[in-house]
Amino acid sequence: MPVLPELLLAVGALFLLMVGVFGGERSTPVVTGMSVAVLTVAAVMLIASPGEGVTFGGAFLQDGFSRYLKILTLIGSGLAIAMSVAYARNEHFERFEYPVLIVLATLGMLLMLSANDMIALYLGLELQSLALYVVASINRDSVRSTEAGLKYFVLGALSSGMLLYGMSLVYGFTGQTGFGPIAAALSAEGTSLGLTFGLVFILAGIAFKISAVPFHMWTPDVYEGAPTPVTAFFAAAPKIAAMGMLTRIVIDAFQPVGSDWQQIVVFVAIASMALGAFAAIGQRNIKRLMAYSSISHMGYALVGLAAGSETGVEGVVVYLTAYMAMTLGAFACILAMRRKEGMVEEIDELAGLSRNNLPMAVLLAIILFSLAGIPPFVGFFAKFYVFRAAVEAGLYPLAVIGVLTSVVGAYYYLRIVKVMFFDDPAQKFLPMPGELKVVLGLSGAFVLFFSVFAGPVVALASEAAKTLF
């Protein structure tokens, strides 16, 4: 029972691959539709599945925390596939492999979120990563896309090696691979120099996956070079899965050595918030700007994790929910930046959007205000929860730095709003495709009206956080 959604995705991906192989490129719309259906059914299964479950000898754990983040991941993947339909049609990018690879990557993410053992975690991570390397360079005719895939592959292989080395050190010093037994061994024997090295390597490997500083180098280049729907997918689902995996490994396996990993997480959080805030100021390409934005947002999520408390994990879960809603809405607008001659990515191309397409300009402005953390939008509440957890844990400098970098970050979001509402109008964009309107509408509604239904979301996040403690 606990692995039914994963089995559905695995069998579904293989079936869809056969449909694509025997149907050729003509079958792409069918494969795309069926991929979204498979992801939706898996999400419904998770919503309906009761209680907790452990299987594969304790290596796979289904609980409230993994269920909540899995549903979030499946929503992100499904919407990412839906958002790619018009782009694929216009850019001659219709390849049936694309949705199949996203389903396989999502399967890897679900395995990462349920991993309760080092080996299971690594298998899930590699299944996700190998699919993502191909997806990044799927537009074979584009030099930028191929370069993005190659950079991601080389640096990703390096980070996987670091992670594996860290795991082997932890296994060598504790004799265990399961998270529970590792925690028990650490409680009994305490930490050692070799174990600390292992912990550092594991955190470095996972920091790459969430593009946290100083392992962020690939992010701007891959975001800019990969086809825009791929970038939208990269920005949403994989970040949530990697952040959930990091949270589980430090809370479940390394709780007894909390002071050791807390120092690392605090440093990475501060560095990510600062670099994301300052490096984005000079960006002219909106996809590169979103890359630096995602680096800083992962820094804010790490503020909650640094607290190491139930409130902190609750803050992380709320933050990831808000982040995904804001990111998908922003990328729906970026995908709508199209003229007769093709896609445009420069921020200056949004000039005077309020006079050409007022609904899109207003919704994008709301999402940008939310990304900047301005009340009463969802981004403000998300930051409030993580900063509150940091203050409760006595990490006052971390909370203060977070607030200051938010102020710096607000500059480059508000600059886009200024360009849209106050600059002379540029040439009109082509009409927005229906699926992008739906995603933008849902995202805008969530961002704008979060304060109305914050109660249920925070209650679910709180229940998810409780299962780790």
Tab-separated table of C-alpha atoms in Angstrom:
chain	number	residue	atom	x	y	z
A	1	MET	CA	0.000	0.000	0.000
A	2	PRO	CA	2.593	2.668	0.921
A	3	VAL	CA	4.302	2.436	-2.497
A	4	LEU	CA	1.175	2.391	-4.691
A	5	PRO	CA	1.636	5.968	-6.041
A	6	GLU	CA	5.281	5.214	-6.882
A	7	LEU	CA	4.328	1.945	-8.593
A	8	LEU	CA	1.675	3.789	-10.600
A	9	LEU	CA	4.273	6.337	-11.821
A	10	ALA	CA	6.837	3.624	-12.643
A	11	VAL	CA	4.376	1.459	-14.629
A	12	GLY	CA	2.753	4.568	-16.161
A	13	ALA	CA	6.105	5.950	-17.373
A	14	LEU	CA	7.029	2.623	-19.030
A	15	PHE	CA	3.577	2.355	-20.649
A	16	LEU	CA	3.748	5.966	-21.932
A	17	LEU	CA	7.227	5.319	-23.314
A	18	MET	CA	5.844	2.372	-25.328
A	19	VAL	CA	2.925	4.524	-26.581
A	20	GLY	CA	5.468	7.144	-27.735
A	21	VAL	CA	7.865	4.649	-29.303
A	22	PHE	CA	5.163	2.889	-31.354
A	23	GLY	CA	3.106	6.009	-32.084
A	24	GLY	CA	6.013	8.263	-33.065
A	25	GLU	CA	5.965	12.047	-32.735
A	26	ARG	CA	2.227	12.107	-33.585
A	27	SER	CA	1.499	10.548	-30.193
A	28	THR	CA	3.029	13.497	-28.258
A	29	PRO	CA	-0.319	15.189	-27.351
A	30	VAL	CA	-1.718	11.823	-26.139
A	31	VAL	CA	1.410	11.066	-24.064
A	32	THR	CA	1.350	14.600	-22.599
A	33	GLY	CA	-2.312	14.303	-21.578
A	34	MET	CA	-1.842	10.830	-20.118
A	35	SER	CA	1.255	11.990	-18.170
A	36	VAL	CA	-0.767	14.713	-16.447
A	37	ALA	CA	-3.518	12.134	-15.758
A	38	VAL	CA	-1.032	9.674	-14.186
A	39	LEU	CA	0.413	12.416	-11.931
A	40	THR	CA	-3.130	13.505	-10.944
A	41	VAL	CA	-4.191	9.946	-10.046
A	42	ALA	CA	-1.017	9.516	-7.962
A	43	ALA	CA	-1.831	12.749	-6.072
A	44	VAL	CA	-5.430	11.560	-5.452
A	45	MET	CA	-4.060	8.229	-4.145
A	46	LEU	CA	-1.838	10.107	-1.690
A	47	ILE	CA	-4.702	12.333	-0.516
A	48	ALA	CA	-6.915	9.271	0.009
A	49	SER	CA	-4.252	6.986	1.554
A	50	PRO	CA	-4.695	6.690	5.309
A	51	GLY	CA	-2.090	6.739	8.065
A	52	GLU	CA	1.577	5.794	7.882
A	53	GLY	CA	3.396	2.845	6.408
A	54	VAL	CA	6.908	1.399	6.270
A	55	THR	CA	8.109	-1.090	3.697
A	56	PHE	CA	11.286	-2.461	2.011
A	57	GLY	CA	12.766	-3.359	5.394
A	58	GLY	CA	12.312	0.166	6.773
A	59	ALA	CA	13.992	1.859	3.789
A	60	PHE	CA	10.727	3.410	2.536
A	61	LEU	CA	8.598	5.473	4.894
A	62	GLN	CA	5.178	6.949	4.113
A	63	ASP	CA	4.115	9.533	6.719
A	64	GLY	CA	2.366	12.893	6.975
A	65	PHE	CA	5.508	14.865	6.082
A	66	SER	CA	6.321	12.882	2.932
A	67	ARG	CA	2.649	12.772	1.866
A	68	TYR	CA	2.203	16.566	2.026
A	69	LEU	CA	5.402	17.312	0.077
A	70	LYS	CA	4.681	14.524	-2.441
A	71	ILE	CA	1.275	16.021	-3.258
A	72	LEU	CA	2.971	19.412	-3.686
A	73	THR	CA	5.631	17.847	-5.971
A	74	LEU	CA	3.016	16.065	-8.106
A	75	ILE	CA	1.022	19.305	-8.522
A	76	GLY	CA	4.217	21.132	-9.573
A	77	SER	CA	5.161	18.428	-12.105
A	78	GLY	CA	1.644	18.190	-13.557
A	79	LEU	CA	1.344	21.957	-14.027
A	80	ALA	CA	4.865	22.112	-15.521
A	81	ILE	CA	3.847	19.578	-18.203
A	82	ALA	CA	0.582	21.457	-18.880
A	83	MET	CA	2.452	24.778	-19.215
A	84	SER	CA	4.716	23.314	-21.912
A	85	VAL	CA	1.934	22.475	-24.409
A	86	ALA	CA	1.751	25.800	-26.312
A	87	TYR	CA	5.542	26.296	-26.123
A	88	ALA	CA	6.125	22.853	-27.628
A	89	ARG	CA	3.683	23.563	-30.450
A	90	ASN	CA	5.186	26.965	-31.305
A	91	GLU	CA	8.875	26.087	-30.928
A	92	HIS	CA	8.695	22.722	-32.788
A	93	PHE	CA	9.614	21.113	-29.479
A	94	GLU	CA	6.961	18.367	-29.490
A	95	ARG	CA	8.817	15.311	-28.225
A	96	PHE	CA	6.974	12.500	-26.431
A	97	GLU	CA	10.098	11.829	-24.336
A	98	TYR	CA	9.657	15.122	-22.447
A	99	PRO	CA	6.548	14.242	-20.385
A	100	VAL	CA	7.832	10.670	-19.857
A	101	LEU	CA	11.123	11.998	-18.457
A	102	ILE	CA	9.232	14.363	-16.135
A	103	VAL	CA	7.141	11.439	-14.835
A	104	LEU	CA	10.359	9.449	-14.202
A	105	ALA	CA	12.008	12.448	-12.482
A	106	THR	CA	8.883	12.854	-10.330
A	107	LEU	CA	9.073	9.165	-9.372
A	108	GLY	CA	12.652	9.807	-8.195
A	109	MET	CA	11.437	12.806	-6.164
A	110	LEU	CA	8.727	10.755	-4.429
A	111	LEU	CA	11.329	8.114	-3.546
A	112	MET	CA	13.619	10.854	-2.138
A	113	LEU	CA	10.815	12.185	0.074
A	114	SER	CA	10.018	8.727	1.464
A	115	ALA	CA	13.623	7.530	1.819
A	116	ASN	CA	14.407	6.368	5.353
A	117	ASP	CA	17.785	4.921	4.444
A	118	MET	CA	20.933	6.264	2.760
A	119	ILE	CA	20.788	3.763	-0.116
A	120	ALA	CA	17.095	4.405	-0.848
A	121	LEU	CA	17.785	8.145	-0.764
A	122	TYR	CA	20.612	7.818	-3.281
A	123	LEU	CA	18.529	5.669	-5.652
A	124	GLY	CA	15.719	8.230	-5.647
A	125	LEU	CA	18.138	11.109	-6.120
A	126	GLU	CA	19.888	9.495	-9.092
A	127	LEU	CA	16.611	8.538	-10.779
A	128	GLN	CA	15.553	12.187	-10.540
A	129	SER	CA	18.945	13.585	-11.585
A	130	LEU	CA	19.482	11.364	-14.645
A	131	ALA	CA	16.048	12.328	-16.005
A	132	LEU	CA	16.713	16.039	-15.312
A	133	TYR	CA	20.092	15.997	-17.134
A	134	VAL	CA	18.312	14.831	-20.298
A	135	VAL	CA	15.374	17.231	-19.857
A	136	ALA	CA	17.765	20.230	-19.545
A	137	SER	CA	19.340	19.459	-22.929
A	138	ILE	CA	16.213	18.075	-24.638
A	139	ASN	CA	16.186	20.832	-27.276
A	140	ARG	CA	19.028	19.244	-29.268
A	141	ASP	CA	18.996	21.944	-31.963
A	142	SER	CA	19.792	24.691	-29.432
A	143	VAL	CA	23.419	25.292	-28.429
A	144	ARG	CA	22.240	26.968	-25.199
A	145	SER	CA	20.078	24.007	-24.201
A	146	THR	CA	22.858	21.479	-24.921
A	147	GLU	CA	25.350	23.596	-22.957
A	148	ALA	CA	22.897	23.850	-20.030
A	149	GLY	CA	22.450	20.073	-19.944
A	150	LEU	CA	26.210	19.464	-20.084
A	151	LYS	CA	26.962	21.936	-17.264
A	152	TYR	CA	24.207	20.445	-15.134
A	153	PHE	CA	25.439	16.910	-15.817
A	154	VAL	CA	29.111	17.590	-14.997
A	155	LEU	CA	28.382	19.513	-11.780
A	156	GLY	CA	25.556	17.124	-10.841
A	157	ALA	CA	27.863	14.115	-11.172
A	158	LEU	CA	30.381	15.897	-8.924
A	159	SER	CA	27.730	16.590	-6.273
A	160	SER	CA	26.451	12.988	-6.418
A	161	GLY	CA	30.024	11.803	-5.836
A	162	MET	CA	30.368	14.090	-2.811
A	163	LEU	CA	27.055	12.851	-1.417
A	164	LEU	CA	28.035	9.215	-1.903
A	165	TYR	CA	31.423	9.806	-0.268
A	166	GLY	CA	29.723	11.418	2.717
A	167	MET	CA	27.317	8.490	3.024
A	168	SER	CA	30.173	5.978	2.917
A	169	LEU	CA	31.956	7.875	5.729
A	170	VAL	CA	28.800	7.924	7.870
A	171	TYR	CA	28.305	4.196	7.229
A	172	GLY	CA	31.962	3.536	8.072
A	173	PHE	CA	31.753	5.342	11.425
A	174	THR	CA	28.269	4.165	12.509
A	175	GLY	CA	27.923	0.806	10.740
A	176	GLN	CA	24.369	1.797	9.703
A	177	THR	CA	22.558	3.101	6.611
A	178	GLY	CA	19.044	3.532	8.069
A	179	PHE	CA	18.204	6.988	9.474
A	180	GLY	CA	16.839	5.626	12.786
A	181	PRO	CA	19.831	3.325	13.485
A	182	ILE	CA	22.271	6.166	12.538
A	183	ALA	CA	20.577	8.459	15.091
A	184	ALA	CA	20.719	5.670	17.711
A	185	ALA	CA	24.444	5.074	17.003
A	186	LEU	CA	25.174	8.821	17.280
A	187	SER	CA	23.264	9.050	20.591
A	188	ALA	CA	25.231	6.119	21.985
A	189	GLU	CA	28.726	6.939	20.703
A	190	GLY	CA	28.635	10.697	20.025
A	191	THR	CA	30.280	12.347	17.053
A	192	SER	CA	33.828	11.971	15.695
A	193	LEU	CA	36.005	13.825	13.200
A	194	GLY	CA	35.339	11.306	10.418
A	195	LEU	CA	31.595	11.454	11.010
A	196	THR	CA	31.657	15.270	10.876
A	197	PHE	CA	33.428	15.042	7.507
A	198	GLY	CA	30.747	12.625	6.312
A	199	LEU	CA	27.998	15.017	7.440
A	200	VAL	CA	29.675	17.940	5.630
A	201	PHE	CA	29.930	15.974	2.365
A	202	ILE	CA	26.285	14.856	2.584
A	203	LEU	CA	25.097	18.422	3.184
A	204	ALA	CA	27.296	19.699	0.321
A	205	GLY	CA	25.812	17.113	-2.077
A	206	ILE	CA	22.227	18.034	-1.134
A	207	ALA	CA	22.991	21.798	-1.137
A	208	PHE	CA	23.813	21.416	-4.848
A	209	LYS	CA	20.371	19.927	-5.501
A	210	ILE	CA	18.604	22.910	-3.890
A	211	SER	CA	21.120	25.298	-5.568
A	212	ALA	CA	22.246	26.792	-2.256
A	213	VAL	CA	25.445	28.884	-2.083
A	214	PRO	CA	28.299	27.914	-2.563
A	215	PHE	CA	26.932	25.114	-4.801
A	216	HIS	CA	24.729	27.379	-6.919
A	217	MET	CA	27.077	27.916	-9.911
A	218	TRP	CA	24.979	25.849	-12.341
A	219	THR	CA	21.654	27.541	-11.617
A	220	PRO	CA	21.727	30.808	-13.661
A	221	ASP	CA	23.267	29.126	-16.731
A	222	VAL	CA	20.910	26.126	-16.673
A	223	TYR	CA	17.823	28.296	-16.030
A	224	GLU	CA	18.754	30.581	-18.940
A	225	GLY	CA	19.850	27.859	-21.372
A	226	ALA	CA	17.164	25.207	-20.850
A	227	PRO	CA	13.832	25.585	-22.710
A	228	THR	CA	11.514	27.799	-20.618
A	229	PRO	CA	8.999	25.041	-19.608
A	230	VAL	CA	11.961	22.961	-18.395
A	231	THR	CA	13.188	25.928	-16.337
A	232	ALA	CA	9.695	26.269	-14.835
A	233	PHE	CA	9.813	22.592	-13.849
A	234	PHE	CA	13.351	22.902	-12.416
A	235	ALA	CA	12.315	25.898	-10.320
A	236	ALA	CA	9.335	24.129	-8.733
A	237	ALA	CA	9.153	20.367	-8.090
A	238	PRO	CA	12.852	19.280	-7.723
A	239	LYS	CA	13.526	22.076	-5.203
A	240	ILE	CA	10.630	20.915	-3.010
A	241	ALA	CA	11.751	17.264	-3.120
A	242	ALA	CA	15.408	18.083	-2.336
A	243	MET	CA	14.442	20.436	0.507
A	244	GLY	CA	12.128	17.775	1.986
A	245	MET	CA	14.903	15.186	1.721
A	246	LEU	CA	17.392	17.521	3.443
A	247	THR	CA	14.898	18.216	6.239
A	248	ARG	CA	14.281	14.512	6.871
A	249	ILE	CA	17.956	13.538	6.856
A	250	VAL	CA	19.055	16.215	9.359
A	251	ILE	CA	16.015	15.831	11.666
A	252	ASP	CA	15.740	12.013	11.558
A	253	ALA	CA	19.338	10.811	11.156
A	254	PHE	CA	21.511	13.633	12.552
A	255	GLN	CA	19.302	15.046	15.332
A	256	PRO	CA	21.819	13.927	18.052
A	257	VAL	CA	24.558	16.087	16.434
A	258	GLY	CA	22.257	19.078	15.854
A	259	SER	CA	24.866	21.691	16.777
A	260	ASP	CA	27.207	20.367	14.031
A	261	TRP	CA	24.770	20.569	11.118
A	262	GLN	CA	23.077	23.707	12.437
A	263	GLN	CA	26.287	25.726	11.906
A	264	ILE	CA	26.519	24.566	8.279
A	265	VAL	CA	22.826	25.273	7.565
A	266	VAL	CA	23.076	28.759	9.117
A	267	PHE	CA	26.112	29.614	6.950
A	268	VAL	CA	24.501	28.261	3.755
A	269	ALA	CA	21.231	30.126	4.523
A	270	ILE	CA	23.005	33.470	5.040
A	271	ALA	CA	25.200	33.026	1.939
A	272	SER	CA	22.204	32.027	-0.243
A	273	MET	CA	20.012	34.929	0.913
A	274	ALA	CA	22.827	37.452	0.421
A	275	LEU	CA	24.045	36.243	-2.974
A	276	GLY	CA	20.492	35.804	-4.288
A	277	ALA	CA	19.627	39.378	-3.230
A	278	PHE	CA	22.729	41.167	-4.564
A	279	ALA	CA	23.530	39.126	-7.697
A	280	ALA	CA	20.023	39.532	-9.141
A	281	ILE	CA	20.211	43.341	-9.151
A	282	GLY	CA	22.232	43.567	-12.391
A	283	GLN	CA	20.284	40.907	-14.329
A	284	ARG	CA	18.599	41.828	-17.603
A	285	ASN	CA	17.358	38.326	-18.497
A	286	ILE	CA	14.228	37.396	-16.552
A	287	LYS	CA	15.113	33.663	-16.401
A	288	ARG	CA	18.520	34.454	-14.862
A	289	LEU	CA	16.770	36.778	-12.421
A	290	MET	CA	14.433	33.908	-11.422
A	291	ALA	CA	17.501	31.690	-10.932
A	292	TYR	CA	19.014	34.100	-8.392
A	293	SER	CA	15.555	34.560	-6.895
A	294	SER	CA	15.269	30.785	-6.343
A	295	ILE	CA	18.727	30.715	-4.689
A	296	SER	CA	17.638	33.372	-2.178
A	297	HIS	CA	14.278	31.645	-1.549
A	298	MET	CA	16.016	28.372	-0.723
A	299	GLY	CA	18.108	30.444	1.729
A	300	TYR	CA	14.909	31.652	3.430
A	301	ALA	CA	13.567	28.086	3.627
A	302	LEU	CA	16.883	27.017	5.246
A	303	VAL	CA	16.325	29.673	7.964
A	304	GLY	CA	13.400	27.551	9.183
A	305	LEU	CA	15.465	24.357	8.987
A	306	ALA	CA	18.358	25.973	10.922
A	307	ALA	CA	16.011	26.328	13.921
A	308	GLY	CA	15.891	22.501	14.079
A	309	SER	CA	12.494	22.635	15.791
A	310	GLU	CA	8.956	21.527	14.974
A	311	THR	CA	8.018	25.196	14.380
A	312	GLY	CA	11.001	25.475	12.019
A	313	VAL	CA	9.972	22.452	9.935
A	314	GLU	CA	6.387	23.788	9.837
A	315	GLY	CA	7.841	27.067	8.511
A	316	VAL	CA	9.825	25.189	5.837
A	317	VAL	CA	6.691	23.336	4.651
A	318	VAL	CA	4.618	26.561	4.496
A	319	TYR	CA	7.492	28.300	2.676
A	320	LEU	CA	7.784	25.544	0.056
A	321	THR	CA	4.011	25.691	-0.568
A	322	ALA	CA	4.130	29.461	-1.088
A	323	TYR	CA	7.307	29.253	-3.184
A	324	MET	CA	5.799	26.758	-5.611
A	325	ALA	CA	2.619	28.828	-6.117
A	326	MET	CA	4.611	32.024	-6.748
A	327	THR	CA	7.173	30.367	-9.053
A	328	LEU	CA	4.623	28.627	-11.291
A	329	GLY	CA	2.667	31.885	-11.652
A	330	ALA	CA	5.805	33.837	-12.546
A	331	PHE	CA	6.823	31.249	-15.163
A	332	ALA	CA	3.317	31.250	-16.674
A	333	CYS	CA	3.928	34.964	-17.402
A	334	ILE	CA	7.465	34.325	-18.713
A	335	LEU	CA	6.096	31.633	-21.070
A	336	ALA	CA	3.538	34.176	-22.334
A	337	MET	CA	6.339	36.593	-23.405
A	338	ARG	CA	6.010	35.703	-27.076
A	339	ARG	CA	5.843	37.774	-30.272
A	340	LYS	CA	5.534	36.730	-33.914
A	341	GLU	CA	9.323	36.398	-34.213
A	342	GLY	CA	9.523	34.091	-31.157
A	343	MET	CA	10.086	34.068	-27.393
A	344	VAL	CA	11.678	37.048	-25.616
A	345	GLU	CA	13.400	36.894	-22.223
A	346	GLU	CA	14.647	40.434	-21.532
A	347	ILE	CA	13.023	42.308	-18.633
A	348	ASP	CA	12.815	45.459	-20.802
A	349	GLU	CA	10.431	43.600	-23.161
A	350	LEU	CA	7.764	43.847	-20.411
A	351	ALA	CA	7.725	47.658	-20.820
A	352	GLY	CA	4.228	49.120	-20.657
A	353	LEU	CA	2.584	45.691	-20.237
A	354	SER	CA	-0.178	47.305	-18.143
A	355	ARG	CA	-1.428	49.142	-21.260
A	356	ASN	CA	-1.193	46.104	-23.557
A	357	ASN	CA	-2.427	43.349	-21.211
A	358	LEU	CA	-3.659	44.710	-17.874
A	359	PRO	CA	-4.797	41.373	-16.257
A	360	MET	CA	-1.383	39.746	-16.888
A	361	ALA	CA	0.444	42.861	-15.611
A	362	VAL	CA	-1.653	43.000	-12.422
A	363	LEU	CA	-1.285	39.278	-11.657
A	364	LEU	CA	2.469	39.339	-12.347
A	365	ALA	CA	2.794	42.428	-10.106
A	366	ILE	CA	0.935	40.593	-7.290
A	367	ILE	CA	3.275	37.591	-7.656
A	368	LEU	CA	6.365	39.866	-7.657
A	369	PHE	CA	5.128	41.699	-4.531
A	370	SER	CA	4.659	38.291	-2.917
A	371	LEU	CA	8.161	37.114	-3.934
A	372	ALA	CA	9.482	40.300	-2.293
A	373	GLY	CA	7.629	39.368	0.913
A	374	ILE	CA	5.265	42.349	0.985
A	375	PRO	CA	2.027	41.893	3.019
A	376	PRO	CA	-0.777	40.793	2.648
A	377	PHE	CA	0.463	38.274	0.066
A	378	VAL	CA	1.510	34.666	0.700
A	379	GLY	CA	5.267	35.459	0.479
A	380	PHE	CA	4.986	37.665	3.572
A	381	PHE	CA	3.366	34.908	5.650
A	382	ALA	CA	5.921	32.337	4.423
A	383	LYS	CA	8.827	34.556	5.547
A	384	PHE	CA	7.052	35.336	8.807
A	385	TYR	CA	6.852	31.620	9.709
A	386	VAL	CA	10.542	30.879	9.034
A	387	PHE	CA	11.779	34.051	10.762
A	388	ARG	CA	9.541	33.328	13.774
A	389	ALA	CA	11.090	29.839	14.074
A	390	ALA	CA	14.611	31.357	13.923
A	391	VAL	CA	13.761	33.908	16.659
A	392	GLU	CA	12.223	31.181	18.876
A	393	ALA	CA	15.432	29.146	18.471
A	394	GLY	CA	17.538	32.173	19.513
A	395	LEU	CA	19.029	32.692	16.036
A	396	TYR	CA	18.466	36.471	16.105
A	397	PRO	CA	21.312	37.442	13.705
A	398	LEU	CA	19.965	34.970	11.108
A	399	ALA	CA	16.471	36.499	11.272
A	400	VAL	CA	17.855	40.059	11.066
A	401	ILE	CA	20.022	39.193	8.012
A	402	GLY	CA	16.975	37.531	6.425
A	403	VAL	CA	14.879	40.685	6.829
A	404	LEU	CA	17.675	42.910	5.457
A	405	THR	CA	18.254	40.717	2.377
A	406	SER	CA	14.468	40.737	1.792
A	407	VAL	CA	14.648	44.523	1.549
A	408	VAL	CA	17.494	44.315	-1.009
A	409	GLY	CA	15.614	41.628	-2.951
A	410	ALA	CA	12.485	43.794	-3.066
A	411	TYR	CA	14.399	46.249	-5.304
A	412	TYR	CA	14.716	43.976	-8.323
A	413	TYR	CA	11.132	42.679	-8.063
A	414	LEU	CA	9.750	46.217	-7.803
A	415	ARG	CA	11.923	47.300	-10.755
A	416	ILE	CA	9.984	44.861	-12.969
A	417	VAL	CA	6.690	46.307	-11.662
A	418	LYS	CA	7.978	49.808	-12.520
A	419	VAL	CA	8.904	48.662	-16.065
A	420	MET	CA	5.422	47.145	-16.586
A	421	PHE	CA	3.406	50.101	-15.291
A	422	PHE	CA	5.470	53.232	-15.947
A	423	ASP	CA	7.670	52.654	-19.036
A	424	ASP	CA	6.593	53.375	-22.619
A	425	PRO	CA	4.790	50.361	-24.098
A	426	ALA	CA	6.848	47.881	-26.116
A	427	GLN	CA	5.362	45.783	-28.913
A	428	LYS	CA	2.374	43.640	-27.822
A	429	PHE	CA	2.791	39.957	-26.935
A	430	LEU	CA	0.713	37.307	-28.699
A	431	PRO	CA	-2.466	36.233	-26.802
A	432	MET	CA	-1.807	34.046	-23.754
A	433	PRO	CA	-2.599	30.307	-24.266
A	434	GLY	CA	-5.472	28.881	-22.199
A	435	GLU	CA	-3.402	26.548	-19.994
A	436	LEU	CA	-1.103	29.432	-18.982
A	437	LYS	CA	-4.149	31.556	-18.102
A	438	VAL	CA	-5.405	28.762	-15.819
A	439	VAL	CA	-2.021	28.360	-14.055
A	440	LEU	CA	-1.590	32.134	-13.681
A	441	GLY	CA	-5.154	32.520	-12.376
A	442	LEU	CA	-4.768	29.724	-9.798
A	443	SER	CA	-1.370	31.035	-8.716
A	444	GLY	CA	-2.598	34.631	-8.461
A	445	ALA	CA	-5.663	33.573	-6.428
A	446	PHE	CA	-3.514	31.527	-4.000
A	447	VAL	CA	-0.999	34.361	-3.579
A	448	LEU	CA	-3.657	37.056	-3.140
A	449	PHE	CA	-6.190	35.226	-0.945
A	450	PHE	CA	-3.827	33.088	1.153
A	451	SER	CA	-4.770	35.007	4.316
A	452	VAL	CA	-8.381	33.789	3.832
A	453	PHE	CA	-7.525	30.061	3.822
A	454	ALA	CA	-4.174	30.185	5.662
A	455	GLY	CA	-5.661	28.184	8.571
A	456	PRO	CA	-6.102	24.838	6.770
A	457	VAL	CA	-2.721	25.131	4.945
A	458	VAL	CA	-0.839	25.930	8.179
A	459	ALA	CA	-2.720	23.140	10.011
A	460	LEU	CA	-1.668	20.624	7.332
A	461	ALA	CA	1.934	21.909	7.484
A	462	SER	CA	1.868	21.595	11.276
A	463	GLU	CA	0.600	17.982	11.041
A	464	ALA	CA	3.341	17.206	8.493
A	465	ALA	CA	6.042	18.699	10.769
A	466	LYS	CA	4.755	16.751	13.821
A	467	THR	CA	5.489	13.399	12.174
A	468	LEU	CA	9.248	14.137	12.199
A	469	PHE	CA	9.250	14.773	15.966
